[in-house]
XYZ file of C-alpha atoms in Angstrom:
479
model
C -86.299 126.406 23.470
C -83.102 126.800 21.687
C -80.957 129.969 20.957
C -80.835 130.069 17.556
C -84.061 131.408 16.677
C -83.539 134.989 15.334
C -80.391 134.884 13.445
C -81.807 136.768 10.525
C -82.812 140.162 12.184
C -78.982 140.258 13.108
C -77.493 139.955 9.738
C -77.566 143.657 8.758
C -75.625 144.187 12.154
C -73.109 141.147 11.262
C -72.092 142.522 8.185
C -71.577 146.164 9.675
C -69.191 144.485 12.498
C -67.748 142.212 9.667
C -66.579 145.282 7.474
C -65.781 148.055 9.973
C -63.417 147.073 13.345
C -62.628 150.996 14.604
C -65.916 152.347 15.929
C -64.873 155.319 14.981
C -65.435 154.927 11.089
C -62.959 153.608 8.083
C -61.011 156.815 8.553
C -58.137 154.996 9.305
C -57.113 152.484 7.524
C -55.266 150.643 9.476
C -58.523 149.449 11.312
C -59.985 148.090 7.921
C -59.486 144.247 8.135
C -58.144 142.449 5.810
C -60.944 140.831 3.843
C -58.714 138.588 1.153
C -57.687 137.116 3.947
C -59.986 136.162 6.454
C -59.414 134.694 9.894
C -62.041 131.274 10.008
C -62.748 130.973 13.381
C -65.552 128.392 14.978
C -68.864 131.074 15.878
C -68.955 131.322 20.151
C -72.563 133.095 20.179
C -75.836 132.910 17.787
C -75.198 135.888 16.311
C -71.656 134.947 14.924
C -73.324 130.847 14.204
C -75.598 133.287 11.148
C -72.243 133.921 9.666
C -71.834 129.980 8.495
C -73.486 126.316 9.231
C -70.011 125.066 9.038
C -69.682 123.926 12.380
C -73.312 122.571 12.555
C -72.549 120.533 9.535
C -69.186 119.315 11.112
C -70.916 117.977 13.860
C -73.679 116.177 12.463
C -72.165 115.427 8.890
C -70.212 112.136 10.222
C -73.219 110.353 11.611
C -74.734 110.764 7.785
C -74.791 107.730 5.902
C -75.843 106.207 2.471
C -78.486 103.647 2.071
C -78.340 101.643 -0.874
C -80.756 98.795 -1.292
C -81.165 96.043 -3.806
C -83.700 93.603 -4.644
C -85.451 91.036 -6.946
C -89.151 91.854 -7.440
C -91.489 89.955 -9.804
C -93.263 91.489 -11.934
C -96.315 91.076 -15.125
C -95.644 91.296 -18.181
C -98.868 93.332 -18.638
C -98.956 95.255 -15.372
C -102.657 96.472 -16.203
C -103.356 93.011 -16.210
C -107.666 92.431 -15.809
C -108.715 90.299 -12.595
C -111.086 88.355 -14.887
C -108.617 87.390 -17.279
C -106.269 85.770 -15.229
C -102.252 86.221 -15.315
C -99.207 85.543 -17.760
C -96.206 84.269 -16.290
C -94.288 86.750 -14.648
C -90.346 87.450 -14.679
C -88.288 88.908 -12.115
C -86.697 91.933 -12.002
C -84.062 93.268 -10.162
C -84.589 97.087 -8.914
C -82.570 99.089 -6.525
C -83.067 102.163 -4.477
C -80.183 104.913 -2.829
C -81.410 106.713 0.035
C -79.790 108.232 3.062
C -79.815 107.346 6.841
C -78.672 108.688 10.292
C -76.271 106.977 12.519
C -78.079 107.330 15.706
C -76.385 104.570 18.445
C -72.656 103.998 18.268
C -72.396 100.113 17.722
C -74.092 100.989 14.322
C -77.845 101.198 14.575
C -79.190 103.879 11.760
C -82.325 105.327 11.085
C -84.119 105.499 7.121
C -87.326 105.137 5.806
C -89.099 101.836 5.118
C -89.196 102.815 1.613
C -85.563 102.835 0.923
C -85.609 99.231 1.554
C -89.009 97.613 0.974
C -89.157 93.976 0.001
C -85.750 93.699 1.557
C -87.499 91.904 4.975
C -88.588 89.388 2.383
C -84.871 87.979 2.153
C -85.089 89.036 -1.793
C -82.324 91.489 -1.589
C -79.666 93.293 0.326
C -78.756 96.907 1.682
C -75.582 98.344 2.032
C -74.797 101.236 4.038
C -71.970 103.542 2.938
C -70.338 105.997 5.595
C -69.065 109.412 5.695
C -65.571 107.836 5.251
C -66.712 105.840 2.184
C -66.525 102.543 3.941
C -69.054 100.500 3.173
C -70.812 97.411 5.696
C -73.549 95.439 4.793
C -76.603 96.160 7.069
C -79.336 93.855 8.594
C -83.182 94.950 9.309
C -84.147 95.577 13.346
C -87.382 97.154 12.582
C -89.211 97.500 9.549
C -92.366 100.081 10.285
C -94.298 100.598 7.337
C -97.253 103.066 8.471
C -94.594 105.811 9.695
C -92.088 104.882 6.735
C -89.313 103.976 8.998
C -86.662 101.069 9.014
C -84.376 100.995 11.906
C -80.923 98.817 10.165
C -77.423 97.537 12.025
C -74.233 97.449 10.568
C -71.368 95.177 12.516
C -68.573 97.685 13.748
C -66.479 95.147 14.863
C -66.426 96.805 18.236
C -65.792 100.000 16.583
C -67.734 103.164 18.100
C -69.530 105.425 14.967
C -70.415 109.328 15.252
C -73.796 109.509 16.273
C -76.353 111.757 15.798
C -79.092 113.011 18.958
C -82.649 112.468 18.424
C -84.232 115.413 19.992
C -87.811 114.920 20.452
C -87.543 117.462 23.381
C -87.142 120.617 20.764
C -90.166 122.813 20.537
C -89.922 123.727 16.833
C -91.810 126.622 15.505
C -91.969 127.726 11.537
C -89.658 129.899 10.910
C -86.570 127.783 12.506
C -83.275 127.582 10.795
C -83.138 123.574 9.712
C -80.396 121.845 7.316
C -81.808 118.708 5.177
C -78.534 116.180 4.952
C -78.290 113.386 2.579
C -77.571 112.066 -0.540
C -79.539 113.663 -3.479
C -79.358 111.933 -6.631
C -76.436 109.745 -5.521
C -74.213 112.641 -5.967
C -72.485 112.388 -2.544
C -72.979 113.838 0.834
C -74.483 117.302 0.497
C -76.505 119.688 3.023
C -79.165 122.113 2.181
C -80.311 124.637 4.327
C -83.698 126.519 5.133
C -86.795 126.975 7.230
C -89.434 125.182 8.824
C -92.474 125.895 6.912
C -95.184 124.586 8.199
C -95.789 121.794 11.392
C -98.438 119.086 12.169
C -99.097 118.424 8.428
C -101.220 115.574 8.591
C -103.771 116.269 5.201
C -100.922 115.308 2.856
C -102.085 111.960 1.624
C -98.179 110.292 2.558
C -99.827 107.849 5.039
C -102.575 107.139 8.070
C -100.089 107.898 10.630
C -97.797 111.198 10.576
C -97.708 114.849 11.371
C -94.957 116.045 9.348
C -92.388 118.681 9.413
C -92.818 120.865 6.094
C -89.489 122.548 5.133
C -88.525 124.901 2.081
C -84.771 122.934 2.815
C -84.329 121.407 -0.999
C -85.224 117.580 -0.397
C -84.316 115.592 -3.780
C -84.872 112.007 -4.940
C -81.884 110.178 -2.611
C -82.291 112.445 0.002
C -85.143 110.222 2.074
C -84.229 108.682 4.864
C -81.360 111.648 5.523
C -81.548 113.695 8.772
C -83.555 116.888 9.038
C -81.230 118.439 11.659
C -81.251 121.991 13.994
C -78.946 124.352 14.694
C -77.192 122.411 17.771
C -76.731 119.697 14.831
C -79.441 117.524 16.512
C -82.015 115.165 14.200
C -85.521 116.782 14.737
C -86.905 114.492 12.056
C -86.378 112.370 8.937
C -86.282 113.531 5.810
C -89.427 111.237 3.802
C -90.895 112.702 0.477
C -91.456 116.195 -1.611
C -94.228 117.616 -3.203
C -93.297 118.291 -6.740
C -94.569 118.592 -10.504
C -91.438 117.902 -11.559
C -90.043 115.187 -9.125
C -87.585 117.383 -8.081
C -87.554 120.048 -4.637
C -89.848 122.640 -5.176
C -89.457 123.889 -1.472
C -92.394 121.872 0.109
C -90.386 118.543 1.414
C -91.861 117.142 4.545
C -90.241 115.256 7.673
C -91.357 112.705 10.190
C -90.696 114.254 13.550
C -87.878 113.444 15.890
C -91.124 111.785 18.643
C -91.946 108.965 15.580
C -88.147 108.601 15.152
C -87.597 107.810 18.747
C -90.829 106.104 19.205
C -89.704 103.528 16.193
C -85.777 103.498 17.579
C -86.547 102.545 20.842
C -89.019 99.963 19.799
C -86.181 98.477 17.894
C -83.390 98.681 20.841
C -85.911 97.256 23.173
C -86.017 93.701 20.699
C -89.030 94.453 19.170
C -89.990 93.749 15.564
C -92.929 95.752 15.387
C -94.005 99.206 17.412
C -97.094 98.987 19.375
C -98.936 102.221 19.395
C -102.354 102.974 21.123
C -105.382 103.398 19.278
C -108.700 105.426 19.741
C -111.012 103.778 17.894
C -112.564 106.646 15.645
C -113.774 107.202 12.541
C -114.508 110.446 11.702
C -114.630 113.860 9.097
C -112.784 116.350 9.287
C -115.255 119.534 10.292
C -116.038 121.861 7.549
C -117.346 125.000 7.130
C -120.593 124.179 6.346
C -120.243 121.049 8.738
C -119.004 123.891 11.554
C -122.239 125.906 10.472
C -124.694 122.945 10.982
C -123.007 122.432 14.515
C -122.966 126.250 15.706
C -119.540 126.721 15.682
C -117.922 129.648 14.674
C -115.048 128.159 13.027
C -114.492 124.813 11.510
C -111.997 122.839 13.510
C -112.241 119.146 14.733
C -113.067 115.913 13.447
C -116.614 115.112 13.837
C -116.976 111.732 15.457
C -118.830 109.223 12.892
C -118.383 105.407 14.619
C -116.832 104.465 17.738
C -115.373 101.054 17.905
C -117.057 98.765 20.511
C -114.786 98.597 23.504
C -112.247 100.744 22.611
C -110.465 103.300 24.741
C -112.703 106.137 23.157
C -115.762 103.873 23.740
C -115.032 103.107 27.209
C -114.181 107.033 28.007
C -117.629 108.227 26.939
C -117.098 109.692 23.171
C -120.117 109.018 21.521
C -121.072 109.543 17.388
C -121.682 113.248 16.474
C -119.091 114.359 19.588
C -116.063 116.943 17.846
C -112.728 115.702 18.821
C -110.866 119.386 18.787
C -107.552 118.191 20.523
C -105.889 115.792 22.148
C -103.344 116.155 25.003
C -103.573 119.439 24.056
C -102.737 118.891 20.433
C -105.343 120.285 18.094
C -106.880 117.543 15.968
C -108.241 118.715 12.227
C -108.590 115.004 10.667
C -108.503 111.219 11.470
C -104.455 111.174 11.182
C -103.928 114.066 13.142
C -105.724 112.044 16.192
C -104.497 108.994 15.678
C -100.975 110.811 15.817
C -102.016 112.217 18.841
C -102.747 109.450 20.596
C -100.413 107.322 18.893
C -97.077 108.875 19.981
C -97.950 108.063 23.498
C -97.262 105.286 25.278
C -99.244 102.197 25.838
C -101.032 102.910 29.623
C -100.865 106.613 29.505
C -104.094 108.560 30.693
C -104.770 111.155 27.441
C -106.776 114.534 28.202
C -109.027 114.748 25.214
C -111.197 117.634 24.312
C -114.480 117.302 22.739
C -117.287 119.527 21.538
C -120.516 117.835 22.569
C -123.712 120.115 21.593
C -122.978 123.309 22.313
C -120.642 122.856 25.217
C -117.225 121.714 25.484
C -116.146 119.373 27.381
C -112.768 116.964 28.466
C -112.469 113.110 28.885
C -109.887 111.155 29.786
C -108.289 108.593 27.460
C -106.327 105.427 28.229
C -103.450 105.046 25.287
C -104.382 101.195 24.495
C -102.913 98.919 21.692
C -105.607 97.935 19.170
C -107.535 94.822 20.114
C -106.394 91.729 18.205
C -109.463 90.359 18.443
C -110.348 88.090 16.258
C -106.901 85.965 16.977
C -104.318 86.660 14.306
C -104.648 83.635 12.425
C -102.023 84.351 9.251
C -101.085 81.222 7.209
C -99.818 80.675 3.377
C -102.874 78.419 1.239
C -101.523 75.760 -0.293
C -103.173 73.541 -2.658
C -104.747 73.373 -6.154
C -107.012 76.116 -5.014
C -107.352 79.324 -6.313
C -105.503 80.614 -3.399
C -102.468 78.960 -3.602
C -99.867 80.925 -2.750
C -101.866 83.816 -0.886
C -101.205 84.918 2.632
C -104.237 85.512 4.509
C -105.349 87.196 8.114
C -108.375 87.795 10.040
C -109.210 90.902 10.215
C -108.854 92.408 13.620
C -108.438 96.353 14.910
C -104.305 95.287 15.237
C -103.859 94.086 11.696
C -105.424 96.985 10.349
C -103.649 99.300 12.303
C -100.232 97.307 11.135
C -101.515 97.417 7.505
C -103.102 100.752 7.173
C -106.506 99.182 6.474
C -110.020 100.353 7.690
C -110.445 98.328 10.936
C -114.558 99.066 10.636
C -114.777 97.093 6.966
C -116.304 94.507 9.312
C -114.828 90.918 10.719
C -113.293 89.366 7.285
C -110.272 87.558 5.479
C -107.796 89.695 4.227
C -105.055 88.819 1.436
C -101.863 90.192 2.674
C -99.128 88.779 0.136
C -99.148 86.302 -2.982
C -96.250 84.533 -3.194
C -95.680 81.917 -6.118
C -98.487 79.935 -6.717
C -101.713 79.798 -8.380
C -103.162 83.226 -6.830
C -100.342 84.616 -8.616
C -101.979 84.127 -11.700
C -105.424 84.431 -10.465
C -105.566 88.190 -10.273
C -105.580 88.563 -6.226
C -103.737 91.078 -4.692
C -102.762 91.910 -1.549
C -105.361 94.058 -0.114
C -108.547 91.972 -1.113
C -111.286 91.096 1.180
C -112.434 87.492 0.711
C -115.842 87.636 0.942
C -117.312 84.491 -0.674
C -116.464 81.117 -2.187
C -118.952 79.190 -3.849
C -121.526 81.067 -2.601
C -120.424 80.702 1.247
C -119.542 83.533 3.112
C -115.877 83.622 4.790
C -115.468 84.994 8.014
C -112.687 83.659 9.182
C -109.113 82.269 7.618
C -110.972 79.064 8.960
C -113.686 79.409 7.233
C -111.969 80.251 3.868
C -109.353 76.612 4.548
C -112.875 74.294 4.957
C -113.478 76.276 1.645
C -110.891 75.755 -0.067
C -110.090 72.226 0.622
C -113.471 71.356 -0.673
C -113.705 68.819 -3.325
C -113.550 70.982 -6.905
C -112.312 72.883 -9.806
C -114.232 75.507 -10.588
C -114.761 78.042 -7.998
C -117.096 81.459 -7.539
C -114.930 83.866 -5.966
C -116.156 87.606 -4.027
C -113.413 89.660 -3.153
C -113.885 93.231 -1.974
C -111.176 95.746 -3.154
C -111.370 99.095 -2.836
C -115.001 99.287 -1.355
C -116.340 97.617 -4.795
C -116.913 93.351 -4.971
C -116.026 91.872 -8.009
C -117.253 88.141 -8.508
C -115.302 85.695 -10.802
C -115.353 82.167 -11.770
C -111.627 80.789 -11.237
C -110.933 77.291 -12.947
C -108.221 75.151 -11.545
């Protein structure tokens, strides 16, 4: 636990010590300091630290950086263009975003958020990363991680060792903890905020599947994302990602991905990977409501109540069966499907996971194994070529793994799935990435197999099903 917790019920005392030196009272005067001309010293306890973040900021302000992305994106001219009525030609634009970043391993490596630089992993654009100093490097992608809205980047130092910020994943924050939010807001330059730690585990914020976020009153603006959210040792205890606002600009409920993603995603990078590989339980579920709670005999509504359990997954094979409450796991209370598959996600693959469960009227514990998600079906992902109305798509099976790496519902069913549409006819067609192929012609597609036999099929004229959005929408495509 760090030291730096109750600052503010010392203040009234700091300012009595700050104005008065004789303990005997301003009687004389030559005790009365000289307060035009202060002595600026570096605080040596907590209490003294409440009189300025100066030398927090000194220490963590260097391993700040800019992120500044740019890249070519291609776009409708109608962008409310109707599936059934095909496309116009589109153009390309070029659109760039400035975000922030941490410096967090000396020969350059820097955390941000995906977001700063999507479409960059395409090869369509390039990011530049701007220092404290003002020098500038261009930066390559390690890691580009999507679901937790991180991108793990490398500049080339030359051999040159970079200020570096700490990931600490170890500190046991609790709302009401002093935090600064670092970054660069509105492209204005380097600037620090300060405040508290509002609220923790927020998972019911709609920002993504995975995530348990920090919520801080710290004023987060448009620029500041991918900037450090960083404690009073000056340490990163998470990543500054989005804001709440009516206006688009802080309102005091920012949120941050904690400093266990951070590392997670890091170390995934520095160990060569290109992807992180996080277990999966293999639940859907509801969150428990009141009247849900009621139904159940509970007295309060917590939990999510268990609706399908994948076949063979960990869950399956530890005994959680449908209609079983999933209250916490590994001790972490669990109020909604992202808030357990952050739980078990953060661990690592092989780990044995205490989970707690509500079965009838008696509560129980089973054991967990942290496994990846089955890619089963095989990842089959290829490009359709061919005068087809595919041409151009990028398509997967369907498996527990690629919906984990897309954020998709892995119990839609086995399937095709549309993942990109690059130039071609598809383009035009009205796919996006996203849709479920479900028939052609009439046939049903099951496989990325099935939908090539399809495809290459003598014809012009074709019936196609897609699924998007839980609604199928059948239209006759002409070559």
């Amino acid at each position: 636990m760090k030291t730096m917790r109750n600052f503010r019920a010392l203040l009234p005392a700091l300012v009595l010590l700050a104005a008065c030196s004789n303990p005997s009272g301003p009687s004389n005067a030559q005790s009365i300091p000289d307060l035009a001309q202060p002595t600026r010293r570096a605080p040596s306890d907590p209490a003294s630290m409440k009189a300025s973040f100066s030398p927090v900021v000194k220490k963590a302000a260097p391993a700040v950086v800019n992120v500044a992305s740019r890249r070519v994106v291609r776009q409708r001219v109608d962008p409310f263009w109707d599936f059934f009525m095909g496309g116009g030609a589109p153009r390309e634009q070029v659109q760039g975003s400035l975000g922030s970043g941490a410096i967090v391993r000396a020969d350059g490596v820097i955390i941000t958020n995906h977001h700063n630089i999507e479409g960059i992993v395409e090869g369509n654009g390039d990011i530049t990363v701007q220092l404290a100093d003002r020098r500038e490097f261009p930066a390559t992608v390690l890691l580009d991680d999507p679901r937790a809205d991180l991108a793990v980047l490398k500049i080339d130092t030359k051999g040159e060792r970079l200020p570096v910020m700490a990931i600490d994943d170890q500190e046991q924050l609790e709302v009401g903890d002093l935090v600064l939010a670092m970054g660069n807001p509105f492209g204005v330059g380097q600037t620090v905020t300060n405040g508290i730690v509002s609220a923790l585990a927020r998972t019911d914020v709609g920002a993504a599947d995975f995530g348990s976020y920090i919520q801080t009153d710290a004023a987060i603006n448009p620029g500041n994302s991918g900037g450090p959210l960083v404690d009073m040792d000056g340490d990163l205890v998470g990543i500054n990602t989005f804001i709440i606002s009516r206006s688009g600009s802080s309102s005091g409920v920012g949120f941050a991905i904690p400093a266990a993603v951070v590392k997670q995603v890091v170390n995934a990078a520095l160990g060569g990977g290109h992807s992180v590989v996080r277990p999966w339980l293999g639940v859907k579920g509801q969150a428990v409501t009141a009247e849900i709670a009621r139904s159940l005999g509970m007295t309060a509504p917590r939990g999510v109540l268990v609706a399908q359990v994948y076949p063979g997954s960990s869950a399956d094979r530890a005994g959680l069966k449908e209609g079983d409450v999933i209250l916490s796991i590994d001790g972490q209370a669990v109020n909604d499907e992202g808030g357990g598959a952050f739980a078990i996600g953060t661990h690592k693959v092989g780990d044995r996971v205490p989970m707690q469960i509500r079965r009838g009227e008696r509560d129980q514990t089973l054991t967990v194994r942290a496994e990846a998600a089955p890619d089963t079906p095989a990842r089959d992902e290829r490009v359709i070529k061919g005068r087809n109305p595919f041409d151009g798509a990028t398509v997967v099976n369907l498996s527990p793994a690629v919906a984990q790496d897309l954020g998709v519902d892995p119990f839609a069913g086995r399937g095709v799935l549309i993942t990109r549409i690059g130039q071609g006819y598809a383009l035009n067609a009205g796919l996006r990435p996203g849709d479920f192929v479900r028939e052609i012609n009439g046939r049903p597609i099951n496989s990325v197999a099935d939908l090539n036999a399809a495809v290459t099929a003598q014809g012009r004229a074709w019936n196609v099903t897609i699924e998007r959005q839980g609604q199928r929408i059948t239209a006759r495509l002409v070559t």
